[in-house]
Amino acid sequence: MIEFMGLYPEELKEKLSAMGEKPFRAGQIFSWLHKGASFSEMTNLSLALREKLAAAGIDQPVSIRETRVSQLDGTKKFLFALRDGNCIEGVLMHYHYGATLCVSTQVGCRMGCRFCASTLDGCVRNLTAAEILGQVQCANSTLDGEKVHNIVLMGSGEPLDNYDEVVRFLRLVSHPQGLNIGLRHISLSTCGLVPQMHRFAEEKLPVTLSLSLHAPNDSIRRELMPIANRYSMEETLDACRNYIEKTGRRVVFEYALVDGVNADEKHAEELADRLRGMQCHVNLIPLNTVKERNLFGVTENQVRAFLSVLEKRHISATRRREMGDDIEGACGQLRKKVMEEKP
Ligand code: SAH
């Protein structure tokens, strides 16, 4: 079965020609699919063509299985169903600068970060570009008038471990005949796959790169993230510097504060030394405690103390707002809970 939504217009043209259809239909079909339409809704196509398309492939590869809405801030957490029975999560947050959707790029994850719920059962499979896009279509279908304006690739999965489909997704979602979401409104978060970070810098896609740093030095980073055994912090920061140089965009460092591990003021000092002179921003967040692992978050006072060290050292930093705290907003938590409730 062809996943039509994952094809570029040129590829869609070729497929149509091969099916004995007029290539100019590709433009119509492309814009229908990217509006979230099913084949049966494509009313400017003949019924015969719609049936032929449905026999050859898939229109919308993702559907919403469950939605939870936060009473605190209106954040929506989706459990999306895929056609093979797997499910993934997405979170839609309402910020003053527009609706922001967090999408997944894999079913599960194989990076093994000790604090992350998404990786507990490993990686089941990569998502296709169409399945990443389908999450955006689903979120749009729940919005009145407004559309998803920003996307963060921070759901489950390691985007750079699914490189080709993620790059295809980025080109499709920003396509002028499709959703046309500006690449500058998209953030890609990685645990630090250094070779792929270098390759990604050459794609000339002006997305914001976020690096999950979570430590001021290699030894703490290795305690938390297996990837730190493969690539040193210096190599990883070099890949960030290269990204800044090639794209002209600042890099965002994600730093989850873990009580007794990386959250002391001396760690903030060390971090400031490492990041000095870099065009970057640090996002601090108290760790969301995952009960399976013995790692705990910190108090507001600890966040403030850490932040103030960075500020004193002129490192741009903020405390990331937590959204949807009452609905298992954090990465991997809802999927896990639902899988446990409904085995
Ligand atoms: N694999 C990518 C993107 C998905 S994770 C990456 O590692 O960046 C999205 C972000 O959530 C990452 O910064 C990740 O480190 C963070 N995260 C995962 N579990 C967390 C937890 N329990 N508390 C706080 N942040 C967490």
Tab-separated table of C-alpha atoms and ligand atoms in Angstrom:
chain	number	residue	atom	x	y	z
A	1	MET	CA	0.000	0.000	0.000
A	2	ILE	CA	1.313	3.434	-0.962
A	3	GLU	CA	1.266	6.092	1.770
A	4	PHE	CA	0.273	8.920	-0.537
A	5	MET	CA	0.790	11.650	2.061
A	6	GLY	CA	4.485	10.828	2.327
A	7	LEU	CA	5.161	11.552	-1.362
A	8	TYR	CA	6.539	14.801	-2.787
A	9	PRO	CA	4.375	16.260	-5.594
A	10	GLU	CA	6.869	15.006	-8.230
A	11	GLU	CA	6.671	11.482	-6.836
A	12	LEU	CA	2.894	11.658	-6.695
A	13	LYS	CA	2.912	12.637	-10.387
A	14	GLU	CA	4.987	9.590	-11.259
A	15	LYS	CA	2.687	7.307	-9.308
A	16	LEU	CA	-0.351	8.747	-11.079
A	17	SER	CA	1.240	8.316	-14.498
A	18	ALA	CA	2.054	4.717	-13.629
A	19	MET	CA	-1.612	4.254	-12.717
A	20	GLY	CA	-2.622	5.625	-16.120
A	21	GLU	CA	-3.861	8.928	-14.661
A	22	LYS	CA	-3.212	12.541	-15.625
A	23	PRO	CA	-0.177	13.868	-13.721
A	24	PHE	CA	-1.843	17.262	-13.126
A	25	ARG	CA	-4.138	15.566	-10.627
A	26	ALA	CA	-1.109	15.309	-8.349
A	27	GLY	CA	-1.420	18.942	-7.238
A	28	GLN	CA	-5.083	18.504	-6.331
A	29	ILE	CA	-4.475	15.274	-4.458
A	30	PHE	CA	-1.449	16.704	-2.654
A	31	SER	CA	-3.365	19.677	-1.317
A	32	TRP	CA	-6.356	17.543	-0.298
A	33	LEU	CA	-4.176	15.089	1.606
A	34	HIS	CA	-2.340	17.887	3.369
A	35	LYS	CA	-5.633	19.444	4.422
A	36	GLY	CA	-6.377	16.168	6.183
A	37	ALA	CA	-8.964	14.935	3.643
A	38	SER	CA	-9.745	11.296	2.968
A	39	PHE	CA	-10.033	10.025	-0.637
A	40	SER	CA	-13.835	10.068	-0.389
A	41	GLU	CA	-13.773	13.801	0.415
A	42	MET	CA	-11.785	14.708	-2.729
A	43	THR	CA	-14.868	15.923	-4.528
A	44	ASN	CA	-13.129	17.426	-7.550
A	45	LEU	CA	-11.866	13.979	-8.546
A	46	SER	CA	-14.028	11.441	-10.329
A	47	LEU	CA	-15.486	8.667	-8.217
A	48	ALA	CA	-13.532	6.181	-10.320
A	49	LEU	CA	-10.228	7.896	-9.503
A	50	ARG	CA	-11.058	8.115	-5.802
A	51	GLU	CA	-11.774	4.401	-5.750
A	52	LYS	CA	-8.591	3.645	-7.650
A	53	LEU	CA	-6.549	5.664	-5.131
A	54	ALA	CA	-8.208	3.922	-2.193
A	55	ALA	CA	-7.414	0.534	-3.719
A	56	ALA	CA	-3.756	1.499	-4.249
A	57	GLY	CA	-2.984	3.084	-0.932
A	58	ILE	CA	-3.667	5.055	2.200
A	59	ASP	CA	-4.943	8.592	2.660
A	60	GLN	CA	-4.701	9.462	6.374
A	61	PRO	CA	-2.361	7.077	8.217
A	62	VAL	CA	-3.045	8.343	11.761
A	63	SER	CA	-6.215	8.657	13.828
A	64	ILE	CA	-6.957	9.904	17.331
A	65	ARG	CA	-7.610	7.094	19.777
A	66	GLU	CA	-7.868	9.118	22.970
A	67	THR	CA	-7.682	12.794	23.975
A	68	ARG	CA	-7.088	14.219	27.430
A	69	VAL	CA	-7.564	17.919	28.021
A	70	SER	CA	-5.762	19.656	30.875
A	71	GLN	CA	-8.029	21.517	33.254
A	72	LEU	CA	-5.051	23.702	34.144
A	73	ASP	CA	-4.078	25.169	30.772
A	74	GLY	CA	-6.110	23.541	27.976
A	75	THR	CA	-3.167	21.431	26.829
A	76	LYS	CA	-4.395	18.404	24.872
A	77	LYS	CA	-2.649	15.105	25.037
A	78	PHE	CA	-3.425	12.734	22.186
A	79	LEU	CA	-2.951	9.047	21.937
A	80	PHE	CA	-2.731	8.430	18.189
A	81	ALA	CA	-3.466	5.063	16.595
A	82	LEU	CA	-1.387	3.803	13.673
A	83	ARG	CA	-2.683	1.331	11.113
A	84	ASP	CA	-0.646	-1.583	12.456
A	85	GLY	CA	-2.124	-1.252	15.961
A	86	ASN	CA	0.796	0.648	17.475
A	87	CYS	CA	0.123	3.907	19.222
A	88	ILE	CA	2.117	7.081	19.818
A	89	GLU	CA	1.643	10.309	21.709
A	90	GLY	CA	1.343	13.962	20.807
A	91	VAL	CA	0.787	17.061	22.912
A	92	LEU	CA	-0.891	20.282	21.741
A	93	MET	CA	-0.019	23.344	23.795
A	94	HIS	CA	-1.530	26.802	23.544
A	95	TYR	CA	1.119	29.480	23.781
A	96	HIS	CA	0.618	33.188	23.132
A	97	TYR	CA	2.660	32.751	19.929
A	98	GLY	CA	0.372	30.053	18.596
A	99	ALA	CA	-0.641	26.427	18.887
A	100	THR	CA	2.406	24.229	19.341
A	101	LEU	CA	2.349	20.498	18.663
A	102	CYS	CA	4.841	18.013	20.032
A	103	VAL	CA	5.103	15.010	17.686
A	104	SER	CA	6.653	11.555	17.961
A	105	THR	CA	9.149	10.247	15.407
A	106	GLN	CA	9.397	6.582	16.478
A	107	VAL	CA	7.259	4.049	18.329
A	108	GLY	CA	9.356	3.913	21.501
A	109	CYS	CA	13.051	4.793	21.402
A	110	ARG	CA	16.338	2.912	21.582
A	111	MET	CA	18.525	5.621	23.093
A	112	GLY	CA	18.035	4.381	26.648
A	113	CYS	CA	18.178	7.708	28.550
A	114	ARG	CA	17.722	6.690	32.172
A	115	PHE	CA	15.082	9.324	32.998
A	116	CYS	CA	12.881	8.862	29.920
A	117	ALA	CA	9.655	6.844	29.850
A	118	SER	CA	9.657	6.502	26.039
A	119	THR	CA	12.660	4.238	25.985
A	120	LEU	CA	11.646	1.772	28.709
A	121	ASP	CA	10.539	-0.877	26.200
A	122	GLY	CA	13.009	0.002	23.440
A	123	CYS	CA	12.190	1.046	19.888
A	124	VAL	CA	9.397	-0.832	18.129
A	125	ARG	CA	9.832	0.879	14.750
A	126	ASN	CA	10.463	4.140	12.930
A	127	LEU	CA	7.512	6.279	11.916
A	128	THR	CA	7.148	7.174	8.250
A	129	ALA	CA	7.065	10.807	7.145
A	130	ALA	CA	3.331	10.383	6.500
A	131	GLU	CA	2.783	9.165	10.055
A	132	ILE	CA	4.606	12.175	11.486
A	133	LEU	CA	2.562	14.479	9.250
A	134	GLY	CA	-0.629	12.633	10.144
A	135	GLN	CA	-0.186	13.709	13.770
A	136	VAL	CA	-0.317	17.340	12.610
A	137	GLN	CA	-3.469	16.685	10.535
A	138	CYS	CA	-5.141	15.062	13.541
A	139	ALA	CA	-4.259	17.962	15.842
A	140	ASN	CA	-5.545	20.460	13.248
A	141	SER	CA	-8.841	18.583	13.069
A	142	THR	CA	-9.424	19.385	16.765
A	143	LEU	CA	-8.773	23.121	16.345
A	144	ASP	CA	-11.436	25.668	15.511
A	145	GLY	CA	-10.183	28.105	12.875
A	146	GLU	CA	-6.695	28.167	14.322
A	147	LYS	CA	-4.059	25.733	12.986
A	148	VAL	CA	-0.893	24.221	14.400
A	149	HIS	CA	1.675	27.013	14.093
A	150	ASN	CA	4.764	25.512	15.705
A	151	ILE	CA	6.045	21.956	15.872
A	152	VAL	CA	8.556	20.401	18.230
A	153	LEU	CA	10.008	16.969	17.487
A	154	MET	CA	10.130	16.078	21.161
A	155	GLY	CA	7.625	13.266	21.521
A	156	SER	CA	8.813	9.702	21.707
A	157	GLY	CA	11.708	8.660	19.539
A	158	GLU	CA	15.062	10.044	18.506
A	159	PRO	CA	14.466	12.070	15.318
A	160	LEU	CA	18.035	11.734	14.034
A	161	ASP	CA	17.815	7.939	14.472
A	162	ASN	CA	15.031	8.089	11.831
A	163	TYR	CA	16.901	10.559	9.665
A	164	ASP	CA	15.451	10.111	6.164
A	165	GLU	CA	11.793	10.062	7.169
A	166	VAL	CA	12.250	13.028	9.509
A	167	VAL	CA	13.928	15.125	6.797
A	168	ARG	CA	11.179	14.130	4.362
A	169	PHE	CA	8.597	15.165	6.966
A	170	LEU	CA	10.297	18.561	7.408
A	171	ARG	CA	10.257	19.216	3.645
A	172	LEU	CA	6.632	18.103	3.290
A	173	VAL	CA	5.213	19.987	6.282
A	174	SER	CA	6.835	23.211	5.080
A	175	HIS	CA	5.760	22.718	1.438
A	176	PRO	CA	3.894	25.779	0.065
A	177	GLN	CA	1.142	23.553	-1.418
A	178	GLY	CA	0.830	21.645	1.840
A	179	LEU	CA	0.559	22.848	5.432
A	180	ASN	CA	3.238	25.448	4.704
A	181	ILE	CA	4.485	25.585	8.301
A	182	GLY	CA	7.645	27.687	8.426
A	183	LEU	CA	10.790	25.714	9.243
A	184	ARG	CA	11.713	28.505	11.630
A	185	HIS	CA	8.682	27.423	13.665
A	186	ILE	CA	9.986	23.893	14.026
A	187	SER	CA	12.404	22.543	16.657
A	188	LEU	CA	14.192	19.239	16.349
A	189	SER	CA	15.444	17.784	19.614
A	190	THR	CA	18.240	15.218	19.700
A	191	CYS	CA	20.070	13.343	22.434
A	192	GLY	CA	23.230	14.026	20.405
A	193	LEU	CA	23.852	11.708	17.447
A	194	VAL	CA	26.961	13.567	16.344
A	195	PRO	CA	27.413	12.296	12.736
A	196	GLN	CA	23.742	12.931	11.961
A	197	MET	CA	23.982	16.405	13.521
A	198	HIS	CA	26.765	17.219	11.054
A	199	ARG	CA	24.777	15.782	8.178
A	200	PHE	CA	21.668	17.691	9.260
A	201	ALA	CA	23.604	20.983	9.253
A	202	GLU	CA	24.135	20.458	5.498
A	203	GLU	CA	20.419	20.058	4.686
A	204	LYS	CA	19.906	23.820	4.721
A	205	LEU	CA	16.710	23.509	6.724
A	206	PRO	CA	16.473	26.461	9.121
A	207	VAL	CA	14.903	24.526	11.984
A	208	THR	CA	15.936	25.145	15.577
A	209	LEU	CA	18.218	22.413	16.864
A	210	SER	CA	17.708	21.457	20.515
A	211	LEU	CA	20.304	19.320	22.195
A	212	SER	CA	19.362	17.283	25.252
A	213	LEU	CA	22.456	18.065	27.274
A	214	HIS	CA	21.341	17.428	30.875
A	215	ALA	CA	24.854	17.534	32.310
A	216	PRO	CA	27.841	19.864	32.678
A	217	ASN	CA	30.452	17.159	32.038
A	218	ASP	CA	30.984	13.727	30.510
A	219	SER	CA	30.875	11.719	33.701
A	220	ILE	CA	27.442	12.976	34.792
A	221	ARG	CA	26.159	12.798	31.234
A	222	ARG	CA	27.247	9.168	30.980
A	223	GLU	CA	25.287	8.336	34.133
A	224	LEU	CA	22.109	9.663	32.549
A	225	MET	CA	22.470	9.051	28.814
A	226	PRO	CA	24.121	6.013	27.167
A	227	ILE	CA	24.786	8.090	24.021
A	228	ALA	CA	27.391	10.027	26.041
A	229	ASN	CA	29.552	6.889	26.034
A	230	ARG	CA	29.626	7.017	22.253
A	231	TYR	CA	30.236	10.752	21.745
A	232	SER	CA	32.041	13.030	24.155
A	233	MET	CA	30.503	16.274	25.272
A	234	GLU	CA	33.210	18.184	23.406
A	235	GLU	CA	32.430	16.389	20.118
A	236	THR	CA	28.743	17.013	20.736
A	237	LEU	CA	29.249	20.721	21.459
A	238	ASP	CA	31.441	20.945	18.345
A	239	ALA	CA	28.573	19.552	16.291
A	240	CYS	CA	26.363	22.276	17.832
A	241	ARG	CA	28.922	24.975	16.983
A	242	ASN	CA	28.995	23.681	13.422
A	243	TYR	CA	25.184	23.835	13.247
A	244	ILE	CA	25.240	27.431	14.486
A	245	GLU	CA	27.886	28.349	11.926
A	246	LYS	CA	26.151	26.633	8.991
A	247	THR	CA	22.608	27.786	9.730
A	248	GLY	CA	23.129	31.037	11.616
A	249	ARG	CA	20.673	29.820	14.241
A	250	ARG	CA	21.279	29.503	17.940
A	251	VAL	CA	21.120	26.076	19.513
A	252	VAL	CA	18.868	25.352	22.494
A	253	PHE	CA	20.218	23.144	25.285
A	254	GLU	CA	17.665	21.132	27.202
A	255	TYR	CA	18.692	20.574	30.801
A	256	ALA	CA	16.479	18.508	33.105
A	257	LEU	CA	17.429	19.149	36.715
A	258	VAL	CA	17.835	15.872	38.604
A	259	ASP	CA	18.067	16.114	42.360
A	260	GLY	CA	21.491	15.168	43.686
A	261	VAL	CA	22.881	14.494	40.185
A	262	ASN	CA	23.272	17.622	38.033
A	263	ALA	CA	21.362	20.368	39.832
A	264	ASP	CA	23.850	21.975	42.239
A	265	GLU	CA	25.180	25.485	41.804
A	266	LYS	CA	28.640	24.061	41.101
A	267	HIS	CA	27.118	22.233	38.132
A	268	ALA	CA	25.654	25.507	36.901
A	269	GLU	CA	29.122	27.102	37.143
A	270	GLU	CA	30.664	24.225	35.218
A	271	LEU	CA	27.937	24.394	32.580
A	272	ALA	CA	28.472	28.144	32.163
A	273	ASP	CA	32.201	27.510	31.590
A	274	ARG	CA	31.451	24.913	28.926
A	275	LEU	CA	28.944	27.072	27.056
A	276	ARG	CA	30.786	30.384	27.287
A	277	GLY	CA	30.802	32.272	23.987
A	278	MET	CA	28.286	29.993	22.288
A	279	GLN	CA	25.219	31.401	20.574
A	280	CYS	CA	22.812	29.351	22.636
A	281	HIS	CA	19.921	29.250	25.067
A	282	VAL	CA	19.461	26.905	28.021
A	283	ASN	CA	16.022	25.491	28.814
A	284	LEU	CA	15.809	24.313	32.409
A	285	ILE	CA	13.109	21.949	33.568
A	286	PRO	CA	12.776	20.017	36.808
A	287	LEU	CA	12.916	16.312	35.907
A	288	ASN	CA	9.538	14.633	35.690
A	289	THR	CA	10.044	11.800	38.114
A	290	VAL	CA	9.690	8.398	36.437
A	291	LYS	CA	8.918	6.007	39.240
A	292	GLU	CA	10.600	3.026	37.540
A	293	ARG	CA	13.936	4.834	37.858
A	294	ASN	CA	15.386	6.282	41.013
A	295	LEU	CA	15.662	9.812	39.641
A	296	PHE	CA	13.795	12.765	41.087
A	297	GLY	CA	13.032	16.348	40.140
A	298	VAL	CA	13.983	19.473	42.069
A	299	THR	CA	12.168	22.277	43.894
A	300	GLU	CA	11.420	25.713	42.463
A	301	ASN	CA	14.129	27.161	44.704
A	302	GLN	CA	16.711	24.833	43.227
A	303	VAL	CA	15.652	25.842	39.688
A	304	ARG	CA	15.913	29.513	40.633
A	305	ALA	CA	19.362	29.098	42.161
A	306	PHE	CA	20.640	27.242	39.073
A	307	LEU	CA	19.117	29.833	36.754
A	308	SER	CA	20.621	32.731	38.639
A	309	VAL	CA	24.146	31.290	38.332
A	310	LEU	CA	23.687	31.022	34.563
A	311	GLU	CA	22.312	34.560	34.391
A	312	LYS	CA	25.203	35.951	36.376
A	313	ARG	CA	27.525	34.278	33.903
A	314	HIS	CA	25.577	35.806	30.969
A	315	ILE	CA	24.272	32.511	29.634
A	316	SER	CA	20.800	33.017	28.177
A	317	ALA	CA	18.482	30.677	30.091
A	318	THR	CA	14.856	30.215	31.089
A	319	ARG	CA	12.822	27.766	33.062
A	320	ARG	CA	10.667	25.866	30.592
A	321	ARG	CA	6.991	26.057	31.448
A	322	GLU	CA	5.453	22.719	32.219
A	323	MET	CA	2.157	22.187	30.463
A	324	GLY	CA	-0.471	19.566	31.029
A	325	ASP	CA	0.927	18.396	34.323
A	326	ASP	CA	-2.427	16.831	35.217
A	327	ILE	CA	-2.677	14.695	32.048
A	328	GLU	CA	0.609	12.794	31.915
A	329	GLY	CA	1.991	15.562	29.681
A	330	ALA	CA	5.545	14.295	29.758
A	331	CYS	CA	7.158	12.186	27.096
A	332	GLY	CA	6.053	8.564	26.966
A	333	GLN	CA	3.953	8.734	30.115
A	334	LEU	CA	0.470	8.491	28.620
A	335	ARG	CA	1.294	5.738	26.145
A	336	LYS	CA	2.823	3.737	28.938
A	337	LYS	CA	-0.136	4.263	31.230
A	338	VAL	CA	-2.682	3.324	28.574
A	339	MET	CA	-0.700	0.245	27.546
A	340	GLU	CA	-0.644	-0.829	31.181
A	341	GLU	CA	-4.356	-0.184	31.677
A	342	LYS	CA	-5.381	-1.937	28.443
A	343	PRO	CA	-2.890	-4.690	27.813
B	1	SAH	N1	15.127	11.942	21.492
B	1	SAH	C1	15.068	13.363	21.469
B	1	SAH	C2	13.665	13.949	21.526
B	1	SAH	C3	12.637	13.307	22.407
B	1	SAH	S1	12.738	13.573	24.151
B	1	SAH	C4	15.929	13.944	22.581
B	1	SAH	O1	16.496	13.179	23.328
B	1	SAH	O2	16.074	15.144	22.642
B	1	SAH	C5	12.264	15.248	24.389
B	1	SAH	C6	12.912	15.901	25.591
B	1	SAH	O3	12.332	15.432	26.818
B	1	SAH	C7	14.402	15.612	25.700
B	1	SAH	O4	15.087	16.796	26.037
B	1	SAH	C8	14.444	14.598	26.817
B	1	SAH	O5	15.717	14.535	27.396
B	1	SAH	C9	13.360	15.142	27.738
B	1	SAH	N2	12.874	14.228	28.751
B	1	SAH	C10	12.664	12.904	28.661
B	1	SAH	N3	12.241	12.405	29.830
B	1	SAH	C11	12.161	13.435	30.697
B	1	SAH	C12	11.788	13.557	32.071
B	1	SAH	N4	11.422	12.492	32.780
B	1	SAH	N5	11.821	14.787	32.617
B	1	SAH	C13	12.201	15.867	31.897
B	1	SAH	N6	12.563	15.823	30.610
B	1	SAH	C14	12.557	14.606	30.014
